[in-house]
mmCIF file of C-alpha atoms in Angstrom:
data_model
loop_
_atom_site.group_PDB
_atom_site.id
_atom_site.type_symbol
_atom_site.label_atom_id
_atom_site.label_comp_id
_atom_site.label_asym_id
_atom_site.label_seq_id
_atom_site.Cartn_x
_atom_site.Cartn_y
_atom_site.Cartn_z
ATOM 1 C CA MET A 608 -69.264 26.369 71.144
ATOM 2 C CA GLY A 609 -65.819 24.851 71.367
ATOM 3 C CA TYR A 610 -62.599 26.076 72.863
ATOM 4 C CA THR A 611 -60.290 28.560 71.203
ATOM 5 C CA PHE A 612 -56.610 28.582 72.065
ATOM 6 C CA ASP A 613 -55.699 31.984 70.652
ATOM 7 C CA LYS A 614 -55.386 33.654 74.050
ATOM 8 C CA ILE A 615 -53.111 31.118 75.747
ATOM 9 C CA SER A 616 -49.339 31.175 75.712
ATOM 10 C CA VAL A 617 -47.231 28.033 75.539
ATOM 11 C CA MET A 618 -43.505 27.551 75.971
ATOM 12 C CA VAL A 619 -41.889 24.732 74.001
ATOM 13 C CA VAL A 620 -38.592 23.486 75.441
ATOM 14 C CA ASP A 621 -36.666 21.045 73.262
ATOM 15 C CA ASP A 622 -32.996 20.890 72.302
ATOM 16 C CA ASN A 623 -33.816 19.314 68.952
ATOM 17 C CA PRO A 624 -34.582 22.171 66.517
ATOM 18 C CA HIS A 625 -36.646 19.953 64.220
ATOM 19 C CA MET A 626 -38.924 18.667 66.995
ATOM 20 C CA ARG A 627 -39.192 22.184 68.429
ATOM 21 C CA LYS A 628 -40.237 23.474 65.016
ATOM 22 C CA LEU A 629 -42.808 20.686 64.661
ATOM 23 C CA THR A 630 -44.342 21.182 68.119
ATOM 24 C CA THR A 631 -44.552 24.929 67.567
ATOM 25 C CA ALA A 632 -46.124 24.467 64.105
ATOM 26 C CA LEU A 633 -48.706 22.026 65.518
ATOM 27 C CA LEU A 634 -49.620 24.455 68.303
ATOM 28 C CA HIS A 635 -49.998 27.285 65.802
ATOM 29 C CA ALA A 636 -52.206 25.069 63.644
ATOM 30 C CA LEU A 637 -54.380 24.327 66.698
ATOM 31 C CA GLY A 638 -54.826 28.060 67.173
ATOM 32 C CA VAL A 639 -52.203 28.922 69.797
ATOM 33 C CA LYS A 640 -50.739 32.245 68.709
ATOM 34 C CA ASP A 641 -48.236 32.890 71.485
ATOM 35 C CA VAL A 642 -45.646 30.104 71.368
ATOM 36 C CA ARG A 643 -42.222 30.755 72.899
ATOM 37 C CA GLU A 644 -39.302 28.439 72.304
ATOM 38 C CA ALA A 645 -36.246 27.499 74.346
ATOM 39 C CA ALA A 646 -33.502 24.979 73.564
ATOM 40 C CA ASP A 647 -32.848 23.904 77.144
ATOM 41 C CA GLY A 648 -34.212 24.019 80.677
ATOM 42 C CA ALA A 649 -31.895 26.783 81.871
ATOM 43 C CA ASP A 650 -32.908 29.215 79.127
ATOM 44 C CA ALA A 651 -36.561 28.292 79.528
ATOM 45 C CA PHE A 652 -36.464 28.897 83.284
ATOM 46 C CA LYS A 653 -35.064 32.401 82.716
ATOM 47 C CA GLU A 654 -37.478 33.172 79.881
ATOM 48 C CA MET A 655 -40.493 32.044 81.913
ATOM 49 C CA LYS A 656 -39.901 34.805 84.411
ATOM 50 C CA VAL A 657 -40.427 37.336 81.637
ATOM 51 C CA SER A 658 -43.094 35.732 79.451
ATOM 52 C CA ALA A 659 -45.161 33.893 82.106
ATOM 53 C CA PRO A 660 -46.540 31.112 79.871
ATOM 54 C CA ASP A 661 -49.820 29.353 80.737
ATOM 55 C CA LEU A 662 -48.362 25.959 79.883
ATOM 56 C CA VAL A 663 -45.010 24.318 79.170
ATOM 57 C CA ILE A 664 -44.333 21.456 76.771
ATOM 58 C CA CYS A 665 -40.844 20.099 77.366
ATOM 59 C CA ASP A 666 -38.622 17.326 76.127
ATOM 60 C CA TRP A 667 -36.843 15.002 78.548
ATOM 61 C CA VAL A 668 -33.352 14.617 77.098
ATOM 62 C CA MET A 669 -31.674 18.036 77.049
ATOM 63 C CA GLN A 670 -28.410 19.528 78.179
ATOM 64 C CA PRO A 671 -27.189 21.123 80.456
ATOM 65 C CA ILE A 672 -30.478 20.920 82.379
ATOM 66 C CA ASP A 673 -32.645 18.007 81.316
ATOM 67 C CA GLY A 674 -36.435 17.902 81.346
ATOM 68 C CA ILE A 675 -36.703 16.286 84.762
ATOM 69 C CA ASP A 676 -34.408 18.823 86.440
ATOM 70 C CA PHE A 677 -36.299 21.586 84.659
ATOM 71 C CA VAL A 678 -39.612 20.293 86.056
ATOM 72 C CA ARG A 679 -38.108 20.120 89.547
ATOM 73 C CA LEU A 680 -36.844 23.705 89.169
ATOM 74 C CA ILE A 681 -40.315 24.936 88.220
ATOM 75 C CA ARG A 682 -41.950 23.061 91.089
ATOM 76 C CA THR A 683 -39.486 23.691 93.901
ATOM 77 C CA ALA A 684 -36.931 26.445 93.142
ATOM 78 C CA PRO A 685 -37.369 29.423 95.466
ATOM 79 C CA ASP A 686 -37.216 31.761 92.461
ATOM 80 C CA SER A 687 -39.693 29.791 90.345
ATOM 81 C CA SER A 688 -42.138 32.164 88.665
ATOM 82 C CA ASN A 689 -45.036 29.669 88.805
ATOM 83 C CA PRO A 690 -44.686 26.394 90.760
ATOM 84 C CA TYR A 691 -48.214 25.397 89.678
ATOM 85 C CA LEU A 692 -47.525 25.704 85.963
ATOM 86 C CA PRO A 693 -49.043 22.828 83.923
ATOM 87 C CA ILE A 694 -46.202 20.840 82.328
ATOM 88 C CA ILE A 695 -46.563 18.349 79.499
ATOM 89 C CA MET A 696 -43.515 16.102 79.170
ATOM 90 C CA LEU A 697 -42.917 15.095 75.566
ATOM 91 C CA THR A 698 -40.550 12.164 75.287
ATOM 92 C CA GLY A 699 -39.504 8.934 73.682
ATOM 93 C CA HIS A 700 -38.954 7.410 77.132
ATOM 94 C CA THR A 701 -41.880 5.098 77.754
ATOM 95 C CA GLU A 702 -40.297 2.614 80.152
ATOM 96 C CA LEU A 703 -42.239 2.194 83.381
ATOM 97 C CA ALA A 704 -39.444 3.506 85.629
ATOM 98 C CA ARG A 705 -39.018 6.595 83.434
ATOM 99 C CA VAL A 706 -42.720 7.422 83.425
ATOM 100 C CA GLN A 707 -42.768 7.079 87.215
ATOM 101 C CA GLU A 708 -39.709 9.331 87.474
ATOM 102 C CA ALA A 709 -41.406 12.019 85.371
ATOM 103 C CA ARG A 710 -44.583 11.765 87.418
ATOM 104 C CA ASP A 711 -42.671 11.949 90.684
ATOM 105 C CA ALA A 712 -40.760 15.029 89.497
ATOM 106 C CA GLY A 713 -44.086 16.838 89.130
ATOM 107 C CA VAL A 714 -45.051 16.452 85.463
ATOM 108 C CA THR A 715 -48.739 17.171 84.814
ATOM 109 C CA GLU A 716 -49.182 15.159 81.616
ATOM 110 C CA PHE A 717 -46.961 12.713 79.791
ATOM 111 C CA LEU A 718 -46.980 12.721 75.989
ATOM 112 C CA ALA A 719 -45.136 9.764 74.519
ATOM 113 C CA LYS A 720 -43.654 10.054 71.043
ATOM 114 C CA PRO A 721 -44.660 9.522 68.274
ATOM 115 C CA ILE A 722 -46.649 12.711 68.487
ATOM 116 C CA SER A 723 -49.620 13.774 66.413
ATOM 117 C CA ALA A 724 -51.813 16.856 66.272
ATOM 118 C CA LYS A 725 -54.599 14.818 67.839
ATOM 119 C CA ASN A 726 -52.628 13.664 70.868
ATOM 120 C CA ILE A 727 -51.203 17.144 71.525
ATOM 121 C CA TYR A 728 -54.759 18.482 71.368
ATOM 122 C CA GLN A 729 -55.959 15.777 73.773
ATOM 123 C CA ARG A 730 -53.221 16.632 76.261
ATOM 124 C CA LEU A 731 -54.154 20.322 76.078
ATOM 125 C CA LEU A 732 -57.759 19.369 76.786
ATOM 126 C CA ASN A 733 -56.747 17.182 79.713
ATOM 127 C CA VAL A 734 -54.756 19.976 81.308
ATOM 128 C CA ILE A 735 -57.666 22.383 80.869
ATOM 129 C CA GLU A 736 -60.618 20.151 81.725
ATOM 130 C CA ASN A 737 -59.088 17.885 84.347
ATOM 131 C CA PRO A 738 -56.624 20.042 86.264
ATOM 132 C CA ARG A 739 -54.988 18.104 89.070
ATOM 133 C CA PRO A 740 -54.964 19.491 92.577
ATOM 134 C CA PHE A 741 -51.484 19.966 93.987
ATOM 135 C CA VAL A 742 -50.093 18.076 96.928
ATOM 136 C CA LYS A 743 -47.559 19.564 99.287
ATOM 137 C CA SER A 744 -45.772 17.354 101.751
ATOM 138 C CA LYS A 745 -42.271 17.091 103.167
ATOM 139 C CA ALA A 746 -41.285 14.687 100.413
ATOM 140 C CA TYR A 747 -43.215 15.983 97.422
ATOM 141 C CA PHE A 748 -44.666 19.048 95.809
ATOM 142 C CA GLY A 749 -46.548 18.747 92.538
ATOM 143 C CA PRO A 750 -49.738 17.544 90.866
ATOM 144 C CA ASP A 751 -51.574 14.888 92.848
ATOM 145 C CA ARG A 752 -50.224 11.506 91.827
ATOM 146 C CA ARG A 753 -53.413 9.922 93.157
ATOM 147 C CA ARG A 754 -51.904 6.576 93.935
ATOM 148 C CA LYS A 755 -48.331 5.608 94.533
ATOM 149 C CA THR A 756 -46.949 2.828 92.348
ATOM 150 C CA GLU A 757 -46.815 0.367 95.213
ATOM 151 C CA ASP A 758 -50.590 0.719 95.581
ATOM 152 C CA TYR A 759 -51.150 0.609 91.852
ATOM 153 C CA THR A 760 -53.027 -2.364 90.450
ATOM 154 C CA GLY A 761 -53.246 -1.230 86.837
ATOM 155 C CA PRO A 762 -51.815 -2.861 83.748
ATOM 156 C CA GLU A 763 -48.103 -2.273 84.368
ATOM 157 C CA LYS A 764 -48.236 -4.507 87.454
ATOM 158 C CA ARG A 765 -49.577 -7.425 85.502
ATOM 159 C CA GLU A 766 -47.252 -10.357 85.079
ATOM 160 C CA GLU A 767 -47.011 -10.019 81.305
ATOM 161 C CA ASN A 768 -45.735 -6.457 81.604
ATOM 162 C CA LYS A 769 -43.109 -6.968 84.260
ATOM 163 C CA ASN A 770 -40.268 -7.385 81.807
ATOM 164 C CA LYS A 771 -41.678 -5.124 79.130
ATOM 165 C CA GLU A 772 -39.250 -2.525 77.821
ATOM 166 C CA GLY A 773 -41.777 0.192 77.012
ATOM 167 C CA LEU A 774 -45.354 1.027 77.937
ATOM 168 C CA SER A 775 -48.053 1.551 75.346
ATOM 169 C CA PRO A 776 -49.575 5.052 75.194
ATOM 170 C CA GLU A 777 -52.667 3.669 76.981
ATOM 171 C CA GLU A 778 -50.537 2.226 79.793
ATOM 172 C CA VAL A 779 -48.668 5.523 80.143
ATOM 173 C CA ASP A 780 -51.995 7.352 80.419
ATOM 174 C CA LYS A 781 -53.248 4.888 82.991
ATOM 175 C CA LEU A 782 -50.143 5.299 85.101
ATOM 176 C CA MET A 783 -50.376 9.087 84.971
ATOM 177 C CA GLU A 784 -54.089 9.165 85.687
ATOM 178 C CA GLU A 785 -54.617 6.518 88.327
ATOM 179 C CA MET B 1011 -56.464 22.007 103.611
ATOM 180 C CA SER B 1012 -54.263 19.637 105.561
ATOM 181 C CA GLU B 1013 -54.862 15.937 105.509
ATOM 182 C CA GLY B 1014 -53.044 12.883 106.696
ATOM 183 C CA ARG B 1015 -52.506 9.471 105.255
ATOM 184 C CA GLY B 1016 -51.215 7.493 108.197
ATOM 185 C CA LYS B 1017 -48.184 9.368 109.484
ATOM 186 C CA THR B 1018 -47.696 11.483 106.353
ATOM 187 C CA GLU B 1019 -49.005 15.020 106.646
ATOM 188 C CA TYR B 1020 -49.834 16.714 103.384
ATOM 189 C CA GLN B 1021 -51.674 19.707 102.069
ATOM 190 C CA VAL B 1022 -53.985 19.668 99.041
ATOM 191 C CA ILE B 1023 -54.040 22.879 97.012
ATOM 192 C CA LYS B 1024 -56.362 23.663 94.127
ATOM 193 C CA PRO B 1025 -54.596 26.239 91.945
ATOM 194 C CA ILE B 1026 -56.647 28.714 89.915
ATOM 195 C CA ASN B 1027 -57.197 27.293 86.424
ATOM 196 C CA SER B 1028 -56.027 30.300 84.415
ATOM 197 C CA LEU B 1029 -56.133 28.331 81.167
ATOM 198 C CA LYS B 1030 -59.843 27.658 81.440
ATOM 199 C CA ALA B 1031 -60.570 31.361 81.750
ATOM 200 C CA LYS B 1032 -58.744 32.054 78.472
ATOM 201 C CA ILE B 1033 -60.217 29.483 76.136
ATOM 202 C CA GLY B 1034 -63.928 30.163 76.115
ATOM 203 C CA ASN B 1035 -66.772 27.810 76.848
ATOM 204 C CA GLY B 1036 -66.503 24.082 76.494
ATOM 205 C CA PRO B 1037 -67.101 21.299 76.166
ATOM 206 C CA GLY B 1038 -63.820 20.624 74.401
ATOM 207 C CA PHE B 1039 -64.347 20.565 70.697
ATOM 208 C CA ILE B 1040 -62.201 21.456 67.782
ATOM 209 C CA ASP B 1041 -63.090 21.389 64.122
ATOM 210 C CA PRO B 1042 -61.739 18.088 62.709
ATOM 211 C CA LYS B 1043 -60.495 20.095 59.709
ATOM 212 C CA ILE B 1044 -58.120 21.932 62.032
ATOM 213 C CA ILE B 1045 -56.709 18.615 63.269
ATOM 214 C CA GLN B 1046 -56.364 17.409 59.663
ATOM 215 C CA LYS B 1047 -54.559 20.612 58.717
ATOM 216 C CA ALA B 1048 -52.212 20.169 61.655
ATOM 217 C CA GLU B 1049 -51.519 16.532 60.741
ATOM 218 C CA LYS B 1050 -50.593 17.717 57.238
ATOM 219 C CA ILE B 1051 -47.794 19.770 58.821
ATOM 220 C CA ILE B 1052 -46.219 16.536 60.065
ATOM 221 C CA GLU B 1053 -46.433 15.052 56.558
ATOM 222 C CA ASP B 1054 -44.882 18.188 55.096
ATOM 223 C CA MET B 1055 -41.964 18.025 57.524
ATOM 224 C CA SER B 1056 -41.311 14.369 56.806
ATOM 225 C CA ASP B 1057 -38.839 14.985 53.933
ATOM 226 C CA GLU B 1058 -36.890 17.351 56.157
ATOM 227 C CA PHE B 1059 -36.784 14.602 58.795
ATOM 228 C CA VAL B 1060 -35.375 12.071 56.295
ATOM 229 C CA ASP B 1061 -32.468 14.428 55.495
ATOM 230 C CA ILE B 1062 -31.793 14.946 59.200
ATOM 231 C CA ALA B 1063 -32.093 11.238 60.038
ATOM 232 C CA VAL B 1064 -29.709 10.186 57.256
ATOM 233 C CA LYS B 1065 -27.101 12.642 58.581
ATOM 234 C CA GLU B 1066 -27.613 11.420 62.156
ATOM 235 C CA ILE B 1067 -27.179 7.795 61.033
ATOM 236 C CA GLU B 1068 -23.923 8.827 59.327
ATOM 237 C CA LYS B 1069 -22.798 10.233 62.670
ATOM 238 C CA LEU B 1070 -23.698 6.909 64.288
ATOM 239 C CA GLU B 1071 -21.645 5.050 61.680
ATOM 240 C CA THR B 1072 -18.621 7.228 62.445
ATOM 241 C CA LEU B 1073 -19.033 6.690 66.187
ATOM 242 C CA VAL B 1074 -19.311 2.930 65.688
ATOM 243 C CA LEU B 1075 -16.348 2.812 63.312
ATOM 244 C CA GLU B 1076 -14.267 4.296 66.082
ATOM 245 C CA ALA B 1077 -14.860 1.006 67.844
ATOM 246 C CA ASP B 1078 -11.854 -0.301 65.983
ATOM 247 C CA SER B 1079 -9.664 2.166 67.812
ATOM 248 C CA GLY B 1080 -11.134 0.999 71.104
ATOM 249 C CA VAL B 1081 -13.063 4.132 72.063
ATOM 250 C CA LEU B 1082 -16.611 2.883 71.565
ATOM 251 C CA GLN B 1083 -17.183 2.668 75.309
ATOM 252 C CA GLY B 1084 -16.682 6.431 75.500
ATOM 253 C CA ASN B 1085 -19.057 6.934 72.581
ATOM 254 C CA LEU B 1086 -21.920 4.940 74.050
ATOM 255 C CA GLN B 1087 -23.647 7.967 75.532
ATOM 256 C CA LYS B 1088 -23.497 9.811 72.198
ATOM 257 C CA ILE B 1089 -24.806 6.751 70.372
ATOM 258 C CA PHE B 1090 -27.610 6.451 72.927
ATOM 259 C CA LEU B 1091 -28.652 10.096 72.528
ATOM 260 C CA ILE B 1092 -28.766 9.952 68.720
ATOM 261 C CA SER B 1093 -30.637 6.628 68.751
ATOM 262 C CA HIS B 1094 -33.070 7.973 71.326
ATOM 263 C CA GLU B 1095 -33.795 11.004 69.163
ATOM 264 C CA LEU B 1096 -34.299 8.856 66.045
ATOM 265 C CA LYS B 1097 -36.522 6.566 68.076
ATOM 266 C CA GLY B 1098 -38.668 9.524 69.142
ATOM 267 C CA GLN B 1099 -38.959 11.111 65.714
ATOM 268 C CA GLY B 1100 -39.179 8.008 63.492
ATOM 269 C CA GLY B 1101 -42.758 7.110 64.353
ATOM 270 C CA THR B 1102 -43.857 10.734 64.266
ATOM 271 C CA PHE B 1103 -42.709 11.115 60.657
ATOM 272 C CA GLY B 1104 -43.934 7.788 59.301
ATOM 273 C CA TYR B 1105 -40.937 5.536 60.004
ATOM 274 C CA PRO B 1106 -42.086 3.372 62.915
ATOM 275 C CA LEU B 1107 -39.474 0.709 62.121
ATOM 276 C CA LEU B 1108 -36.780 3.296 62.865
ATOM 277 C CA THR B 1109 -38.444 3.852 66.237
ATOM 278 C CA LEU B 1110 -38.388 0.129 67.008
ATOM 279 C CA ILE B 1111 -34.736 -0.278 65.960
ATOM 280 C CA GLY B 1112 -33.779 2.841 67.953
ATOM 281 C CA ASN B 1113 -35.603 1.512 70.984
ATOM 282 C CA SER B 1114 -33.849 -1.852 70.683
ATOM 283 C CA LEU B 1115 -30.443 -0.146 70.506
ATOM 284 C CA CYS B 1116 -31.193 2.149 73.469
ATOM 285 C CA ARG B 1117 -32.232 -0.804 75.644
ATOM 286 C CA PHE B 1118 -29.107 -2.748 74.607
ATOM 287 C CA ILE B 1119 -26.846 0.206 75.488
ATOM 288 C CA GLU B 1120 -28.542 0.514 78.885
ATOM 289 C CA LYS B 1121 -27.703 -3.132 79.539
ATOM 290 C CA LEU B 1122 -24.121 -2.577 78.333
ATOM 291 C CA GLU B 1123 -23.555 0.206 80.812
ATOM 292 C CA ASN B 1124 -23.273 -2.380 83.579
ATOM 293 C CA ASN B 1125 -20.438 -4.155 81.771
ATOM 294 C CA LYS B 1126 -16.819 -3.289 82.465
ATOM 295 C CA GLU B 1127 -15.617 -3.489 78.889
ATOM 296 C CA LEU B 1128 -17.104 -3.952 75.473
ATOM 297 C CA LEU B 1129 -16.742 -7.292 73.756
ATOM 298 C CA GLU B 1130 -16.398 -7.699 69.982
ATOM 299 C CA GLY B 1131 -19.888 -9.189 69.939
ATOM 300 C CA ASP B 1132 -21.301 -6.089 71.669
ATOM 301 C CA LYS B 1133 -19.841 -3.902 68.963
ATOM 302 C CA ALA B 1134 -21.291 -6.198 66.297
ATOM 303 C CA VAL B 1135 -24.762 -5.840 67.808
ATOM 304 C CA ILE B 1136 -24.467 -2.045 67.780
ATOM 305 C CA ARG B 1137 -23.230 -2.111 64.175
ATOM 306 C CA ALA B 1138 -26.157 -4.327 63.184
ATOM 307 C CA HIS B 1139 -28.599 -1.782 64.612
ATOM 308 C CA VAL B 1140 -26.949 1.121 62.805
ATOM 309 C CA ASP B 1141 -26.921 -0.843 59.525
ATOM 310 C CA SER B 1142 -30.613 -1.630 60.006
ATOM 311 C CA MET B 1143 -31.397 2.044 60.582
ATOM 312 C CA LYS B 1144 -29.550 2.893 57.398
ATOM 313 C CA GLY B 1145 -31.550 0.202 55.606
ATOM 314 C CA VAL B 1146 -34.815 1.897 56.589
ATOM 315 C CA PHE B 1147 -33.956 4.855 54.366
ATOM 316 C CA VAL B 1148 -32.027 3.004 51.658
ATOM 317 C CA ASN B 1149 -35.093 0.817 51.129
ATOM 318 C CA ASN B 1150 -37.624 3.498 52.134
ATOM 319 C CA ILE B 1151 -39.377 1.246 54.644
ATOM 320 C CA GLY B 1152 -42.287 3.255 55.961
ATOM 321 C CA GLY B 1153 -44.244 0.511 57.687
ATOM 322 C CA GLN B 1154 -43.611 -1.928 60.490
ATOM 323 C CA GLY B 1155 -45.847 -4.913 59.908
ATOM 324 C CA GLY B 1156 -44.361 -6.418 56.742
ATOM 325 C CA ARG B 1157 -42.145 -9.467 56.340
ATOM 326 C CA ILE B 1158 -38.878 -7.512 55.893
ATOM 327 C CA GLU B 1159 -39.585 -5.401 58.952
ATOM 328 C CA LYS B 1160 -40.331 -8.460 61.070
ATOM 329 C CA GLU B 1161 -37.172 -10.165 59.857
ATOM 330 C CA ILE B 1162 -35.033 -7.144 60.687
ATOM 331 C CA LEU B 1163 -36.427 -6.872 64.205
ATOM 332 C CA GLN B 1164 -36.269 -10.605 64.787
ATOM 333 C CA GLY B 1165 -32.642 -10.649 63.621
ATOM 334 C CA LEU B 1166 -31.725 -7.887 66.055
ATOM 335 C CA THR B 1167 -33.564 -9.574 68.932
ATOM 336 C CA ILE B 1168 -31.750 -12.862 68.300
ATOM 337 C CA ALA B 1169 -28.381 -11.079 68.046
ATOM 338 C CA ILE B 1170 -29.004 -9.339 71.394
ATOM 339 C CA GLN B 1171 -30.143 -12.565 73.020
ATOM 340 C CA LYS B 1172 -27.059 -14.465 71.854
ATOM 341 C CA GLN B 1173 -24.752 -11.698 73.008
ATOM 342 C CA THR B 1174 -26.347 -11.178 76.430
ATOM 343 C CA ASN B 1175 -26.226 -14.937 76.989
ATOM 344 C CA LYS B 1176 -22.458 -14.738 76.501
ATOM 345 C CA TRP B 1177 -22.228 -12.183 79.311
ATOM 346 C CA THR B 1178 -23.641 -14.612 81.824
ATOM 347 C CA ASN B 1179 -21.776 -17.700 80.568
#
């Protein structure tokens, strides 16, 4: 028997109404009934205290609080309702430095646009089946990043990728997972 | 549990997986028909995206036209944000060329941000990107591997190369 998503609640945070509508529609189609929406990080942070979602899917570029600041708020604000909340960052930023920034802010999964029903579903599965332990140190609180970039020997360190302007979805996955 | 890597003390915490408890027994499987149905939603929203994208490109044209009055530098952030959004959505809704043009423009603007003032050639490169984005919808170019698409991208790459060379010379 497979999974059913009808009992989980997801908050979608995106300042673009069209993308928000799409993400919500895809989640509904995958069986998620309880989808809350917010147009920016500040509203989402307030709303989370009331609705207590099981998962957040957020965009990066938003105002006044962008996706990265929103993730940091969830992870480290004293009044955060759930610092361990799984967060999927949905973004068009696929440059190496940006992916590292998202990971270091405490993002659980990175979903690079273009999006599809299949890759949203795969990210949901990853969050559920491979939950990351959390690491708490003086410098960092968030999902275990496994290996710091300076130790990383995966594809983005290869010579041919040094000057590349964007990572492929596979390279993004590798960076998030390794 | 506290552990140490060299001098760095850290604690590893395994939070309760509340999601797992709510979704039934695995392993992860979903009826492929459900995925197909969900993908159809993206197709259905594609026309809506075209209307939105055309309006956003018109906004870009206005912002670029203001270059003539010397305020383009102040508009760079707005141009970046719109291009970034088009870049993100283009591929999702079947216009991957729009994504590639948007990406090219975003990277060029990032490079420009280190410059003190905009040169005429910089403005021309931005205009060329906006014109190319417009061309995607005027000509309804839904792919990215064809001859026209390659020519467009190659043209933009050469224009950027020529212009960035001028910065250093």
